[in-house]
Tab-separated table of C-alpha atoms in Angstrom:
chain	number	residue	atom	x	y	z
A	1	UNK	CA	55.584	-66.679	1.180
A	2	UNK	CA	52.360	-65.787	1.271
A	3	UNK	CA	52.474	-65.228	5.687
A	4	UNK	CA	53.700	-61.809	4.627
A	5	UNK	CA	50.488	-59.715	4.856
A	6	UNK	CA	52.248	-56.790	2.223
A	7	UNK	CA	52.609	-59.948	-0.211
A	8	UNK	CA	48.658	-61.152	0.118
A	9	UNK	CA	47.872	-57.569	-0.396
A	10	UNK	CA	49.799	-57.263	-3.367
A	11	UNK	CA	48.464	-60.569	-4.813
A	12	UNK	CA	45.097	-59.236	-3.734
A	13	UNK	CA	45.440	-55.798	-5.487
A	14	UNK	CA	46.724	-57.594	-8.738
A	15	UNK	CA	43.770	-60.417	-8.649
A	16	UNK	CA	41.613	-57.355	-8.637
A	17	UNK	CA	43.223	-55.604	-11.336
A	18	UNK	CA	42.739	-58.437	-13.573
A	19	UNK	CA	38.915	-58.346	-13.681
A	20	UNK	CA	38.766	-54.743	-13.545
A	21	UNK	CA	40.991	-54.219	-16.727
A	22	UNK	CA	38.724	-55.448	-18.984
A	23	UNK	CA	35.445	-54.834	-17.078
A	24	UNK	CA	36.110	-51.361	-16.573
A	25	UNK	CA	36.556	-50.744	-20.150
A	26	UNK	CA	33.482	-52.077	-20.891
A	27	UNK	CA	32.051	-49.895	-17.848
A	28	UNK	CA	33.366	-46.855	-19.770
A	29	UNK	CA	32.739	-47.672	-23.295
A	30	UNK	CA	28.853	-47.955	-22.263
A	31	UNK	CA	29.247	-45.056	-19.665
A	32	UNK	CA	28.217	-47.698	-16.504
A	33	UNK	CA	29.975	-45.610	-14.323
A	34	UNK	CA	27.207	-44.245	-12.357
A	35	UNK	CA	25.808	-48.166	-12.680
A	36	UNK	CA	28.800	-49.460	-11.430
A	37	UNK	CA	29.004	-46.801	-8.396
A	38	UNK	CA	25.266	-47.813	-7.436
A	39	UNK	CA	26.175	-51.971	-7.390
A	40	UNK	CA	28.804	-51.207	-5.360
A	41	UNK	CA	27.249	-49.316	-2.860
A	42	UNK	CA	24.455	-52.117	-3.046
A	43	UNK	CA	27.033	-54.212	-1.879
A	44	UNK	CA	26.873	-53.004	2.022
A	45	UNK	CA	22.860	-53.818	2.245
A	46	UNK	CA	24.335	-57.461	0.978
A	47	UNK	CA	26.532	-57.291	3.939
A	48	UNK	CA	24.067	-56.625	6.301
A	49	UNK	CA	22.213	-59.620	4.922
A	50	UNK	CA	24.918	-61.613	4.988
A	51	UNK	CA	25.073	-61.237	8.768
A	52	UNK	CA	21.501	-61.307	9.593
A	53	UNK	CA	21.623	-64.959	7.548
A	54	UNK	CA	24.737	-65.879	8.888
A	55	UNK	CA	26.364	-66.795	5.445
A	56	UNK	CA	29.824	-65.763	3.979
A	57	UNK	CA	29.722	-61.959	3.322
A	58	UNK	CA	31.209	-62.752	-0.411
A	59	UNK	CA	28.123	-64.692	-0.936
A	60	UNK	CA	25.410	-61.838	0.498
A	61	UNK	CA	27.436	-58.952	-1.566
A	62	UNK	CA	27.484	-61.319	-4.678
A	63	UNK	CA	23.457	-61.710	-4.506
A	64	UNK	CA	22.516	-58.207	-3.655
A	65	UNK	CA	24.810	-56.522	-6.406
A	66	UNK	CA	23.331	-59.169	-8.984
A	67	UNK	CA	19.646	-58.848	-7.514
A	68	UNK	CA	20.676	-54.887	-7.744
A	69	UNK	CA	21.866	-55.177	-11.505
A	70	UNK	CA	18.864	-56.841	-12.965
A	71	UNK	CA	16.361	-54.486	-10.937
A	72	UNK	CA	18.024	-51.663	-12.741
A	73	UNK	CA	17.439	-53.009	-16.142
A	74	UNK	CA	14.033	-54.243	-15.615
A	75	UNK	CA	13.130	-50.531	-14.233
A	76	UNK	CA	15.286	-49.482	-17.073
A	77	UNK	CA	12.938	-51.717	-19.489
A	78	UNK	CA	9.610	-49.947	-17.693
A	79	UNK	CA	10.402	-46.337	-19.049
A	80	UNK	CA	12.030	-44.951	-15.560
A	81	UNK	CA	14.623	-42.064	-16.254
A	82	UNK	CA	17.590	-44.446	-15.649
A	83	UNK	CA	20.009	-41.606	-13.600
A	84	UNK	CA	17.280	-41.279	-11.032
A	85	UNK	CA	16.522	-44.843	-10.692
A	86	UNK	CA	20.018	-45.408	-10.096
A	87	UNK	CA	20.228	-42.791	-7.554
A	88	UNK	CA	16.840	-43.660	-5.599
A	89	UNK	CA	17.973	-47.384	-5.299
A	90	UNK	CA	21.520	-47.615	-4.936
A	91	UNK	CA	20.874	-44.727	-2.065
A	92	UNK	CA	18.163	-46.291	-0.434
A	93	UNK	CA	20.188	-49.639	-0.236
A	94	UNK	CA	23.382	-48.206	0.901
A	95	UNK	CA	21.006	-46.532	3.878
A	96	UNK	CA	19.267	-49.658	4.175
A	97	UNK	CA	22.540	-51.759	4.934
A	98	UNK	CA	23.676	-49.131	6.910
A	99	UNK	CA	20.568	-49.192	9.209
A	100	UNK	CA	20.342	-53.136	8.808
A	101	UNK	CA	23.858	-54.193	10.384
A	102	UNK	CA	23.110	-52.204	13.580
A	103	UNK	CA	20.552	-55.010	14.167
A	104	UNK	CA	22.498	-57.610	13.997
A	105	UNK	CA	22.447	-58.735	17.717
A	106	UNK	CA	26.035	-59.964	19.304
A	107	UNK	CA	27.830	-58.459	16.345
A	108	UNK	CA	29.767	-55.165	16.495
A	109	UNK	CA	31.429	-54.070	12.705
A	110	UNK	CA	34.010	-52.092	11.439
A	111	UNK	CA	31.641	-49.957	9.012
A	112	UNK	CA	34.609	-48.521	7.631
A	113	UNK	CA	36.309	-51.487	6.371
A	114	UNK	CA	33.272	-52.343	4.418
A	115	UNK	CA	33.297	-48.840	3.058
A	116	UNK	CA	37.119	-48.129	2.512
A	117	UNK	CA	38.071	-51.650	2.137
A	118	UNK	CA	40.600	-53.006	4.575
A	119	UNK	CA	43.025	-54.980	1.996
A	120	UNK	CA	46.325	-55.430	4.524
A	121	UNK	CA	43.679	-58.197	6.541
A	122	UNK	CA	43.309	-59.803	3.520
A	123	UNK	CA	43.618	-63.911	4.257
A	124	UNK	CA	44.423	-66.775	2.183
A	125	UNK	CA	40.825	-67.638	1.799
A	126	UNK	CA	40.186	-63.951	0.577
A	127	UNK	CA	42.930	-64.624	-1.553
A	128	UNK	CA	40.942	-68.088	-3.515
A	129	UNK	CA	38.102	-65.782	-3.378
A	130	UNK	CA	39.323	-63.027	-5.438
A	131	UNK	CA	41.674	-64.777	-8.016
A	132	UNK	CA	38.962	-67.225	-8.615
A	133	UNK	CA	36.385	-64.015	-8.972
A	134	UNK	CA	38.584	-62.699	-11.440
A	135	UNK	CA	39.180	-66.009	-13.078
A	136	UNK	CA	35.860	-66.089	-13.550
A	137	UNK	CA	35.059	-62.620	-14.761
A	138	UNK	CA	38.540	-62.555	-17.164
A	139	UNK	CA	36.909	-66.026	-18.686
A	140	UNK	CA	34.039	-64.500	-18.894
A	141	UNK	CA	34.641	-61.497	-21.122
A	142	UNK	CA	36.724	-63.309	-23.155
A	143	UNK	CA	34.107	-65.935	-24.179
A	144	UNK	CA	31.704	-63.079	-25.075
A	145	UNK	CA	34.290	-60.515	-26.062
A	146	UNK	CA	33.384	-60.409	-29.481
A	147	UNK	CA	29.837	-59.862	-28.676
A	148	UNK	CA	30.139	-57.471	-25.931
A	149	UNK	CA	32.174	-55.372	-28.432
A	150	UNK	CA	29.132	-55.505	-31.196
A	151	UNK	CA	26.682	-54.814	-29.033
A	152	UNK	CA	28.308	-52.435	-27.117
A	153	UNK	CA	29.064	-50.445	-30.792
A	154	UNK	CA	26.066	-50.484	-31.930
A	155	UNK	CA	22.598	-52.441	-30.890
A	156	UNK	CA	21.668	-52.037	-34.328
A	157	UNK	CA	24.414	-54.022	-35.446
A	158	UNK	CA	24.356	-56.633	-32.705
A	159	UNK	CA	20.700	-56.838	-33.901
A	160	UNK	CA	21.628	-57.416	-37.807
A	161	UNK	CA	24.621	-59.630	-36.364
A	162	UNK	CA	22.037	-62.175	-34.563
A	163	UNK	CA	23.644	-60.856	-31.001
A	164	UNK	CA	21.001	-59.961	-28.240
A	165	UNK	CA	22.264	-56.978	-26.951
A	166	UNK	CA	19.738	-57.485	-24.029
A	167	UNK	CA	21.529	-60.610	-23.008
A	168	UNK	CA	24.976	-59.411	-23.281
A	169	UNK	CA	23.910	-56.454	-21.101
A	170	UNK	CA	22.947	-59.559	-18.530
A	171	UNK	CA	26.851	-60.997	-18.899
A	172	UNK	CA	28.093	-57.562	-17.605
A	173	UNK	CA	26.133	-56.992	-14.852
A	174	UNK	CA	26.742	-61.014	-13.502
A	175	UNK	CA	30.520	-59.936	-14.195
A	176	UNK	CA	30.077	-55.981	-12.187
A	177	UNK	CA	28.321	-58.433	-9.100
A	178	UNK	CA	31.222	-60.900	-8.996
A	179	UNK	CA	33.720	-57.761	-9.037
A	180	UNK	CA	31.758	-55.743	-6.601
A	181	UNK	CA	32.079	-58.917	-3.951
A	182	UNK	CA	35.490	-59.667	-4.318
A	183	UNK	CA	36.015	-56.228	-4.646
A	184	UNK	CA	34.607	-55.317	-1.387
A	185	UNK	CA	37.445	-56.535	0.962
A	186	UNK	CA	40.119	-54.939	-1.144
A	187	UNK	CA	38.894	-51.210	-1.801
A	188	UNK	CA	35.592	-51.219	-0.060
A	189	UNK	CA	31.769	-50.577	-1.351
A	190	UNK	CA	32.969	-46.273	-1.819
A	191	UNK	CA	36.011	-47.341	-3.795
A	192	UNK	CA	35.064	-49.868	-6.083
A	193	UNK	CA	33.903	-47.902	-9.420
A	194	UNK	CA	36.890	-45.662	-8.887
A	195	UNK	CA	38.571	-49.136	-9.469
A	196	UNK	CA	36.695	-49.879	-12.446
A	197	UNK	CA	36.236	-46.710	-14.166
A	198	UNK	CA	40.265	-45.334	-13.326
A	199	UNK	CA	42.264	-47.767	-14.843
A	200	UNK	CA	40.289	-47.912	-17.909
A	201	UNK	CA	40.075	-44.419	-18.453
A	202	UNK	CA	43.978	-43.716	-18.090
A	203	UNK	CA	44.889	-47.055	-20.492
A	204	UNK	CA	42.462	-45.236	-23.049
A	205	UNK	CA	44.362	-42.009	-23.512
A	206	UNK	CA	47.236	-44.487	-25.024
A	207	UNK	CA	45.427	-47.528	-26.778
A	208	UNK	CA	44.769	-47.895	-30.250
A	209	UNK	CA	42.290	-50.943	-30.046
A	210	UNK	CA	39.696	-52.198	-27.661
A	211	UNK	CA	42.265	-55.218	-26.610
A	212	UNK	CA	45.023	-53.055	-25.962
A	213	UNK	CA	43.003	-50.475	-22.974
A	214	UNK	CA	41.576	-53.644	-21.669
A	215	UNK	CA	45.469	-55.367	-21.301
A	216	UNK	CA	46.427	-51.376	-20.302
A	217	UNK	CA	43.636	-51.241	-17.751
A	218	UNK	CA	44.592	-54.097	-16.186
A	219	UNK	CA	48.668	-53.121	-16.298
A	220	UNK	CA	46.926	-49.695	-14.870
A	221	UNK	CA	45.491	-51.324	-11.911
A	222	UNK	CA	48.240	-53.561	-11.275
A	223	UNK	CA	50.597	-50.560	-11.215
A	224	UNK	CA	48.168	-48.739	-8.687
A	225	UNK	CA	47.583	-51.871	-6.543
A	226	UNK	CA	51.123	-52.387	-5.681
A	227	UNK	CA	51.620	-48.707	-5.541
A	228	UNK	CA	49.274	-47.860	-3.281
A	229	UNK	CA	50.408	-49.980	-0.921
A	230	UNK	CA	54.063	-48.938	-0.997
A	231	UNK	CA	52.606	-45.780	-0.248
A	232	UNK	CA	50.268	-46.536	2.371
A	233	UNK	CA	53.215	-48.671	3.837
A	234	UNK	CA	55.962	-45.552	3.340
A	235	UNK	CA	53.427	-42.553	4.451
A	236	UNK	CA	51.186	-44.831	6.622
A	237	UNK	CA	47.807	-43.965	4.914
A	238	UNK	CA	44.847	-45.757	4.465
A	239	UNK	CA	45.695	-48.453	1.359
A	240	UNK	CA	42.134	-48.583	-0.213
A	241	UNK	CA	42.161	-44.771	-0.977
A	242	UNK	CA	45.872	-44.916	-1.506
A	243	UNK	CA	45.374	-47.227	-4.307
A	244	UNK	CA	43.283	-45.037	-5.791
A	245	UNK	CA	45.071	-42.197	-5.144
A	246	UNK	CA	48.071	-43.877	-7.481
A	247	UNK	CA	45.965	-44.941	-9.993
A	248	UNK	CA	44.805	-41.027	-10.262
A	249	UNK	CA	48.363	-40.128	-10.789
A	250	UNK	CA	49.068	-42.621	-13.553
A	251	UNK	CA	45.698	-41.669	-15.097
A	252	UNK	CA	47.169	-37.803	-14.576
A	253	UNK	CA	50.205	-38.969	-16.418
A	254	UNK	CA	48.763	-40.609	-19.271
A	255	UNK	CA	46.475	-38.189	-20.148
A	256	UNK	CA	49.161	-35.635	-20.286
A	257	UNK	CA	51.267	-38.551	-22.659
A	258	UNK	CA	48.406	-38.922	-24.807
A	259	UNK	CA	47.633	-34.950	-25.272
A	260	UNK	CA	51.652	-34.597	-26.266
A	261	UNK	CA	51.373	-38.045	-28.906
C-alpha cells in the first residue's frame, strides 16, 4: 500500500495534522504565532548544519529550532522587546542557512523544497519520522495538558496552583522544535506556522472547550492535508501551499458558520 506516493503523502499530511491540532491551539491561545513563524524559519540554518555535519537533516532542524526556542526565552527573560528579538534572530538565521548551504562543497540543494516543503517525495523513513514526531508531541501535551491549560490562563494561577509556568513554557517550545523538523519535509520552513496557527484558528470559531478546537484542529488539518493534495493532484499545483490553501478555505467557512451560530 504504502508504494503509492499520493498514499505516503496523505499519511504524511495526517501524521502532521495530529501534532499540529493540539499544538497550534496552544500556539494561538498564547499568541506564539510570530514564535512559531521564527522556529520555523530557524529550521533552514539547521539544515545547512545538518549538511556541513553530515547528520540526518531531521536531527540538525530538531536542534536548531530547540537551540532557537530557548534563546528566545532567555532574551525574553533579559528585558529585550520580544517582537524584535524574534524578528532580528529568526531573520538572521533564515539568511544564515541560506548563505551556509551554498558552502557545502559536492552538494547542490533544492532550496525550495526546504522552503515550500516537497511532501509527494515523502519516503517510508519520512513516514516513522513524522508519526513518531507526532506521537511524541500528541503524548506530550496530553501528559501536561492540564498544566499547559493553567498556565496558559493565567500565570497567576499556575503560580497559586504549584505549576511553573516557566517550565511549561519549556514543554511547548521542545514540542514547536519536534513539529518544525518533521514538519519541514511536508510543508517546508515558509509553511509551517500557517500549519500551526490555521487549523486552530478555524476549529475555534466552532468549539466550546479547549479539548474540542484541539480534536477540531487536528480534524482541520487532516481535512486540508488530504485536500490539498487532491488539489495539487487535480490542478497540478504545488501541494505544500495547496494544503494551505484548503485549510484557508475551511477556516473561511467556519468563520462564516460560527458568525451565523
Amino acid at each position: 500500500m504504502l508504494d503509492d506516493f499520493l498514499i505516503r503523502a496523505g499519511l504524511a499530511g495526517v501524521g502532521l495534522a495530529l501534532a499540529v491540532g493540539p499544538l497550534g491551539s496552544f500556539v494561538v491561545w498564547r499568541r506564539m504565532a510570530y514564535f512559531g513563524d521564527a522556529t520555523a524559519h530557524a529550521a533552514i540554518l539547521g539544515v545547512a548544519l545538518a549538511m556541513i555535519l553530515s547528520v540526518p537533516v531531521t536531527l540538525g532542524t530538531l536542534a536548531v529550532a530547540l537551540a532557537m526556542g530557548l534563546a528566545v526565552s532567555w532574551l525574553g527573560t533579559r528585558g529585550h522587546a520580544m517582537d524584535a528579538t524574534l524578528g532580528v534572530v529568526s531573520h538572521s538565521a533564515l539568511a544564515l542557512g541560506l548563505v551556509a548551504i551554498t558552502f557545502v562543497p559536492g552538494v547542490r540543494v533544492d532550496l525550495s523544497a526546504f522552503l515550500f516543503g516537497d511532501i509527494l517525495a515523502v519516503t517510508k523513513t519520512d513516514l516513522a519520522v513524522i508519526w513518531g514526531g507526532a506521537g511524541l508531541v500528541v503524548a506530550l501535551i496530553v501528559w501536561r495538558w492540564s498544566r499547559l491549560l493553567t498556565a496558559t490562563l493565567s500565570r497567576e494561577l499556575a503560580a497559586a496552583s504549584g505549576i511553573n509556568a516557566d517550565r511549561e513554557g519549556l514543554v511547548l517550545t521542545l514540542a514547536l522544535a519536534v513539529v518544525v523538523a518533521v514538519a519541514l519535509k511536508v510543508v517546508g520552513a515558509l509553511l509551517i506556522a500557517a500549519m500551526l496557527i490555521i487549523p486552530a484558528a478555524a476549529a475555534r470559531s466552532l468549539a466550546r472547550s479547549p479539548e474540542a478546537m484541539a480534536l477540531g484542529a487536528v480534524g482541520v488539518g487532516a481535512l486540508a492535508a488530504l485536500g490539498g493534495l487532491w488539489a495539487s493532484w487535480w490542478f497540478d499545483t504545488p501541494a505544500g501551499p495547496s494544503i494551505v490553501v484548503a485549510a484557508a478555505a475551511v477556516f473561511v467557512v467556519t468563520t462564516l458558520a460560527g458568525r451565523r451560530r
